[in-house]
């Protein structure tokens, strides 16, 4: 119990490395979203995971199975991201020839999956998975035209990745490691969670610590929902702490914002936050941040939750929307979209998570003045557990797999110029099959 009391008094230990990632000769970018170099927040899914789709200069990059593909927007053609003329790409059968294909990156089934586009390169991971720790995790980058694939960095075998993103040529990632700590009484397994930043422009990239904490200070520590916008890095820290009021153990979530220029890390929230108030659901809207403050630790999705709007550094926060916990918000850069899709999904499980009598999630579309401009439901071609990524202001792309034939897959495209005309109905999608079938 002494360990828990200690955790209650000081439940975080932050080790913030004072480092500069901008470096000499790097262009200073404005404190807003810069297309082509910045983290593509509009391509994140509802769980905050990295997606298999990234927007490039003239098209989209896709990760499907063991290969990276390029979608040419004008022709609608999907092709492996490899320009080698002697390569059969995803039709290769011999492993050594697969490895030589610039589009080949061994598929991962957990947090290692996904891709990121940044300044002419597609970044992806190949290696360790949640159930197979011990494989070597490798970061690759492939040139935008598929002419070159190279290893950027390789981790030790005990690396377990939690989350990762790329923003302005910096690879941000959270890892979890376990070490044994021996005492006279017993050997204790300690979990250490660390958030790193690695400058990808360096000839020899080296990870530098942004934040770290161990299970000696916080029970079951986890770093999640890493995001960037402009000159700021955001993430959520989850764990278990002892409540001062009744000494009970409760899960908690703390939001953090890191100023890349000032090299300062601070908690995200509102003045006078109570012990049972938590930050969640950090989003970006009109060069500001939105974050939800949830009160309580139960799973009542109808309980009150205020969404605040603040400057990118977390200052000058004010209530933007008063809503319920079960409503989530998304931004595509032009519209703010609210949905109850999570509540519909939880209710459909029939496990008592959420008593909500609806069969389809509704999406409400708001403009800059928070005026409702439209609403819609998803068409039958889109199958998601919660809510899909919203894409940019012009279009949304989603990967699909053919339910009848596992060898067939492709992309669904939604032309968003129709927003304002749906009136609660379904929108149409264009099906772009791989191979043109």
mmCIF file of N, CA and C in Angstrom, residues 151-206:
data_model
loop_
_atom_site.group_PDB
_atom_site.id
_atom_site.type_symbol
_atom_site.label_atom_id
_atom_site.label_comp_id
_atom_site.label_asym_id
_atom_site.label_seq_id
_atom_site.Cartn_x
_atom_site.Cartn_y
_atom_site.Cartn_z
ATOM 1 N N UNK A 151 16.300 1.285 -45.192
ATOM 2 C CA UNK A 151 16.118 1.182 -43.751
ATOM 3 C C UNK A 151 16.552 2.488 -43.104
ATOM 4 N N UNK A 152 15.706 3.001 -42.235
ATOM 5 C CA UNK A 152 16.025 4.232 -41.520
ATOM 6 C C UNK A 152 16.534 3.934 -40.125
ATOM 7 N N UNK A 153 15.900 2.959 -39.466
ATOM 8 C CA UNK A 153 16.279 2.662 -38.086
ATOM 9 C C UNK A 153 15.804 1.257 -37.731
ATOM 10 N N UNK A 154 16.550 0.605 -36.849
ATOM 11 C CA UNK A 154 16.184 -0.734 -36.398
ATOM 12 C C UNK A 154 16.328 -0.802 -34.877
ATOM 13 N N UNK A 155 15.282 -1.316 -34.223
ATOM 14 C CA UNK A 155 15.260 -1.365 -32.770
ATOM 15 C C UNK A 155 15.762 -2.702 -32.244
ATOM 16 N N UNK A 156 15.957 -2.759 -30.937
ATOM 17 C CA UNK A 156 16.359 -4.006 -30.286
ATOM 18 C C UNK A 156 15.166 -4.962 -30.259
ATOM 19 N N UNK A 157 15.446 -6.214 -29.987
ATOM 20 C CA UNK A 157 14.409 -7.251 -30.051
ATOM 21 C C UNK A 157 13.339 -7.093 -28.984
ATOM 22 N N UNK A 158 13.639 -6.391 -27.881
ATOM 23 C CA UNK A 158 12.660 -6.279 -26.801
ATOM 24 C C UNK A 158 11.766 -5.063 -26.945
ATOM 25 N N UNK A 159 11.776 -4.434 -28.096
ATOM 26 C CA UNK A 159 10.968 -3.247 -28.357
ATOM 27 C C UNK A 159 9.497 -3.630 -28.556
ATOM 28 N N UNK A 160 8.585 -3.000 -27.808
ATOM 29 C CA UNK A 160 7.151 -3.160 -28.019
ATOM 30 C C UNK A 160 6.560 -1.788 -28.281
ATOM 31 N N UNK A 161 6.097 -1.572 -29.503
ATOM 32 C CA UNK A 161 5.584 -0.274 -29.923
ATOM 33 C C UNK A 161 4.149 -0.086 -29.450
ATOM 34 N N UNK A 162 3.852 1.104 -28.914
ATOM 35 C CA UNK A 162 2.495 1.459 -28.523
ATOM 36 C C UNK A 162 1.806 2.288 -29.594
ATOM 37 N N UNK A 163 2.423 3.379 -30.005
ATOM 38 C CA UNK A 163 1.865 4.276 -31.014
ATOM 39 C C UNK A 163 3.019 4.954 -31.755
ATOM 40 N N UNK A 164 2.747 5.461 -32.973
ATOM 41 C CA UNK A 164 3.753 6.213 -33.704
ATOM 42 C C UNK A 164 3.103 7.131 -34.718
ATOM 43 N N UNK A 165 3.778 8.246 -35.020
ATOM 44 C CA UNK A 165 3.373 9.156 -36.081
ATOM 45 C C UNK A 165 4.635 9.794 -36.665
ATOM 46 N N UNK A 166 4.478 10.464 -37.812
ATOM 47 C CA UNK A 166 5.557 11.265 -38.407
ATOM 48 C C UNK A 166 5.021 12.673 -38.619
ATOM 49 N N UNK A 167 5.823 13.654 -38.238
ATOM 50 C CA UNK A 167 5.421 15.054 -38.362
ATOM 51 C C UNK A 167 6.658 15.897 -38.612
ATOM 52 N N UNK A 168 6.682 16.591 -39.752
ATOM 53 C CA UNK A 168 7.784 17.506 -40.077
ATOM 54 C C UNK A 168 9.148 16.828 -39.934
ATOM 55 N N UNK A 169 9.246 15.643 -40.530
ATOM 56 C CA UNK A 169 10.501 14.881 -40.571
ATOM 57 C C UNK A 169 10.972 14.400 -39.206
ATOM 58 N N UNK A 170 10.053 14.253 -38.282
ATOM 59 C CA UNK A 170 10.374 13.683 -36.974
ATOM 60 C C UNK A 170 9.458 12.490 -36.729
ATOM 61 N N UNK A 171 10.052 11.371 -36.305
ATOM 62 C CA UNK A 171 9.319 10.153 -35.999
ATOM 63 C C UNK A 171 9.067 10.118 -34.495
ATOM 64 N N UNK A 172 7.804 10.258 -34.095
ATOM 65 C CA UNK A 172 7.432 10.197 -32.686
ATOM 66 C C UNK A 172 6.848 8.819 -32.399
ATOM 67 N N UNK A 173 7.303 8.203 -31.338
ATOM 68 C CA UNK A 173 6.776 6.883 -31.017
ATOM 69 C C UNK A 173 6.840 6.630 -29.510
ATOM 70 N N UNK A 174 5.912 5.799 -29.047
ATOM 71 C CA UNK A 174 5.875 5.394 -27.645
ATOM 72 C C UNK A 174 6.168 3.907 -27.572
ATOM 73 N N UNK A 175 7.028 3.522 -26.662
ATOM 74 C CA UNK A 175 7.360 2.117 -26.480
ATOM 75 C C UNK A 175 7.164 1.714 -25.027
ATOM 76 N N UNK A 176 6.991 0.417 -24.834
ATOM 77 C CA UNK A 176 6.854 -0.126 -23.489
ATOM 78 C C UNK A 176 7.865 -1.245 -23.316
ATOM 79 N N UNK A 177 8.623 -1.168 -22.242
ATOM 80 C CA UNK A 177 9.607 -2.203 -21.940
ATOM 81 C C UNK A 177 9.392 -2.703 -20.517
ATOM 82 N N UNK A 178 9.846 -3.930 -20.289
ATOM 83 C CA UNK A 178 9.767 -4.523 -18.954
ATOM 84 C C UNK A 178 11.168 -4.877 -18.475
ATOM 85 N N UNK A 179 11.464 -4.514 -17.236
ATOM 86 C CA UNK A 179 12.739 -4.861 -16.626
ATOM 87 C C UNK A 179 12.485 -5.546 -15.287
ATOM 88 N N UNK A 180 13.397 -6.387 -14.891
ATOM 89 C CA UNK A 180 13.279 -7.061 -13.613
ATOM 90 C C UNK A 180 14.055 -6.287 -12.551
ATOM 91 N N UNK A 181 13.396 -6.039 -11.432
ATOM 92 C CA UNK A 181 14.024 -5.344 -10.308
ATOM 93 C C UNK A 181 14.052 -6.289 -9.119
ATOM 94 N N UNK A 182 15.233 -6.627 -8.686
ATOM 95 C CA UNK A 182 15.378 -7.591 -7.610
ATOM 96 C C UNK A 182 15.473 -6.887 -6.263
ATOM 97 N N UNK A 183 14.845 -7.501 -5.277
ATOM 98 C CA UNK A 183 14.954 -7.046 -3.891
ATOM 99 C C UNK A 183 15.199 -8.271 -3.015
ATOM 100 N N UNK A 184 15.339 -8.058 -1.711
ATOM 101 C CA UNK A 184 15.579 -9.184 -0.823
ATOM 102 C C UNK A 184 14.380 -10.121 -0.772
ATOM 103 N N UNK A 185 13.177 -9.563 -0.944
ATOM 104 C CA UNK A 185 11.962 -10.373 -0.831
ATOM 105 C C UNK A 185 11.580 -11.047 -2.143
ATOM 106 N N UNK A 186 11.719 -10.319 -3.276
ATOM 107 C CA UNK A 186 11.199 -10.861 -4.527
ATOM 108 C C UNK A 186 11.826 -10.148 -5.721
ATOM 109 N N UNK A 187 11.538 -10.707 -6.888
ATOM 110 C CA UNK A 187 11.916 -10.063 -8.144
ATOM 111 C C UNK A 187 10.672 -9.446 -8.746
ATOM 112 N N UNK A 188 10.686 -8.146 -8.955
ATOM 113 C CA UNK A 188 9.510 -7.426 -9.432
ATOM 114 C C UNK A 188 9.699 -7.042 -10.899
ATOM 115 N N UNK A 189 8.630 -7.212 -11.685
ATOM 116 C CA UNK A 189 8.660 -6.831 -13.090
ATOM 117 C C UNK A 189 8.153 -5.403 -13.212
ATOM 118 N N UNK A 190 8.998 -4.505 -13.713
ATOM 119 C CA UNK A 190 8.680 -3.089 -13.821
ATOM 120 C C UNK A 190 8.429 -2.731 -15.283
ATOM 121 N N UNK A 191 7.318 -2.066 -15.541
ATOM 122 C CA UNK A 191 7.012 -1.576 -16.885
ATOM 123 C C UNK A 191 7.472 -0.132 -17.020
ATOM 124 N N UNK A 192 8.173 0.166 -18.103
ATOM 125 C CA UNK A 192 8.631 1.527 -18.373
ATOM 126 C C UNK A 192 8.067 1.962 -19.719
ATOM 127 N N UNK A 193 7.353 3.070 -19.721
ATOM 128 C CA UNK A 193 6.754 3.613 -20.933
ATOM 129 C C UNK A 193 7.471 4.909 -21.280
ATOM 130 N N UNK A 194 7.889 5.046 -22.542
ATOM 131 C CA UNK A 194 8.666 6.210 -22.962
ATOM 132 C C UNK A 194 8.175 6.714 -24.305
ATOM 133 N N UNK A 195 8.089 8.036 -24.412
ATOM 134 C CA UNK A 195 7.780 8.692 -25.683
ATOM 135 C C UNK A 195 9.075 9.293 -26.224
ATOM 136 N N UNK A 196 9.401 8.920 -27.463
ATOM 137 C CA UNK A 196 10.637 9.371 -28.100
ATOM 138 C C UNK A 196 10.340 10.247 -29.313
ATOM 139 N N UNK A 197 11.332 11.041 -29.680
ATOM 140 C CA UNK A 197 11.328 11.783 -30.938
ATOM 141 C C UNK A 197 12.640 11.499 -31.660
ATOM 142 N N UNK A 198 12.554 11.217 -32.969
ATOM 143 C CA UNK A 198 13.746 10.874 -33.739
ATOM 144 C C UNK A 198 13.762 11.693 -35.029
ATOM 145 N N UNK A 199 14.785 12.501 -35.202
ATOM 146 C CA UNK A 199 14.922 13.363 -36.371
ATOM 147 C C UNK A 199 15.306 12.514 -37.579
ATOM 148 N N UNK A 200 14.411 12.450 -38.552
ATOM 149 C CA UNK A 200 14.624 11.603 -39.719
ATOM 150 C C UNK A 200 15.553 12.214 -40.755
ATOM 151 N N UNK A 201 15.937 13.467 -40.580
ATOM 152 C CA UNK A 201 16.848 14.109 -41.532
ATOM 153 C C UNK A 201 18.309 13.843 -41.188
ATOM 154 N N UNK A 202 18.567 13.298 -40.026
ATOM 155 C CA UNK A 202 19.934 13.012 -39.605
ATOM 156 C C UNK A 202 20.478 11.795 -40.352
ATOM 157 N N UNK A 203 21.771 11.811 -40.626
ATOM 158 C CA UNK A 203 22.404 10.672 -41.290
ATOM 159 C C UNK A 203 22.285 9.419 -40.424
ATOM 160 N N UNK A 204 22.400 9.613 -39.118
ATOM 161 C CA UNK A 204 22.215 8.512 -38.167
ATOM 162 C C UNK A 204 21.162 8.961 -37.164
ATOM 163 N N UNK A 205 19.885 8.659 -37.402
ATOM 164 C CA UNK A 205 18.828 9.085 -36.479
ATOM 165 C C UNK A 205 19.008 8.458 -35.099
ATOM 166 N N UNK A 206 18.780 9.257 -34.066
ATOM 167 C CA UNK A 206 18.886 8.758 -32.700
ATOM 168 C C UNK A 206 17.655 9.201 -31.902
#
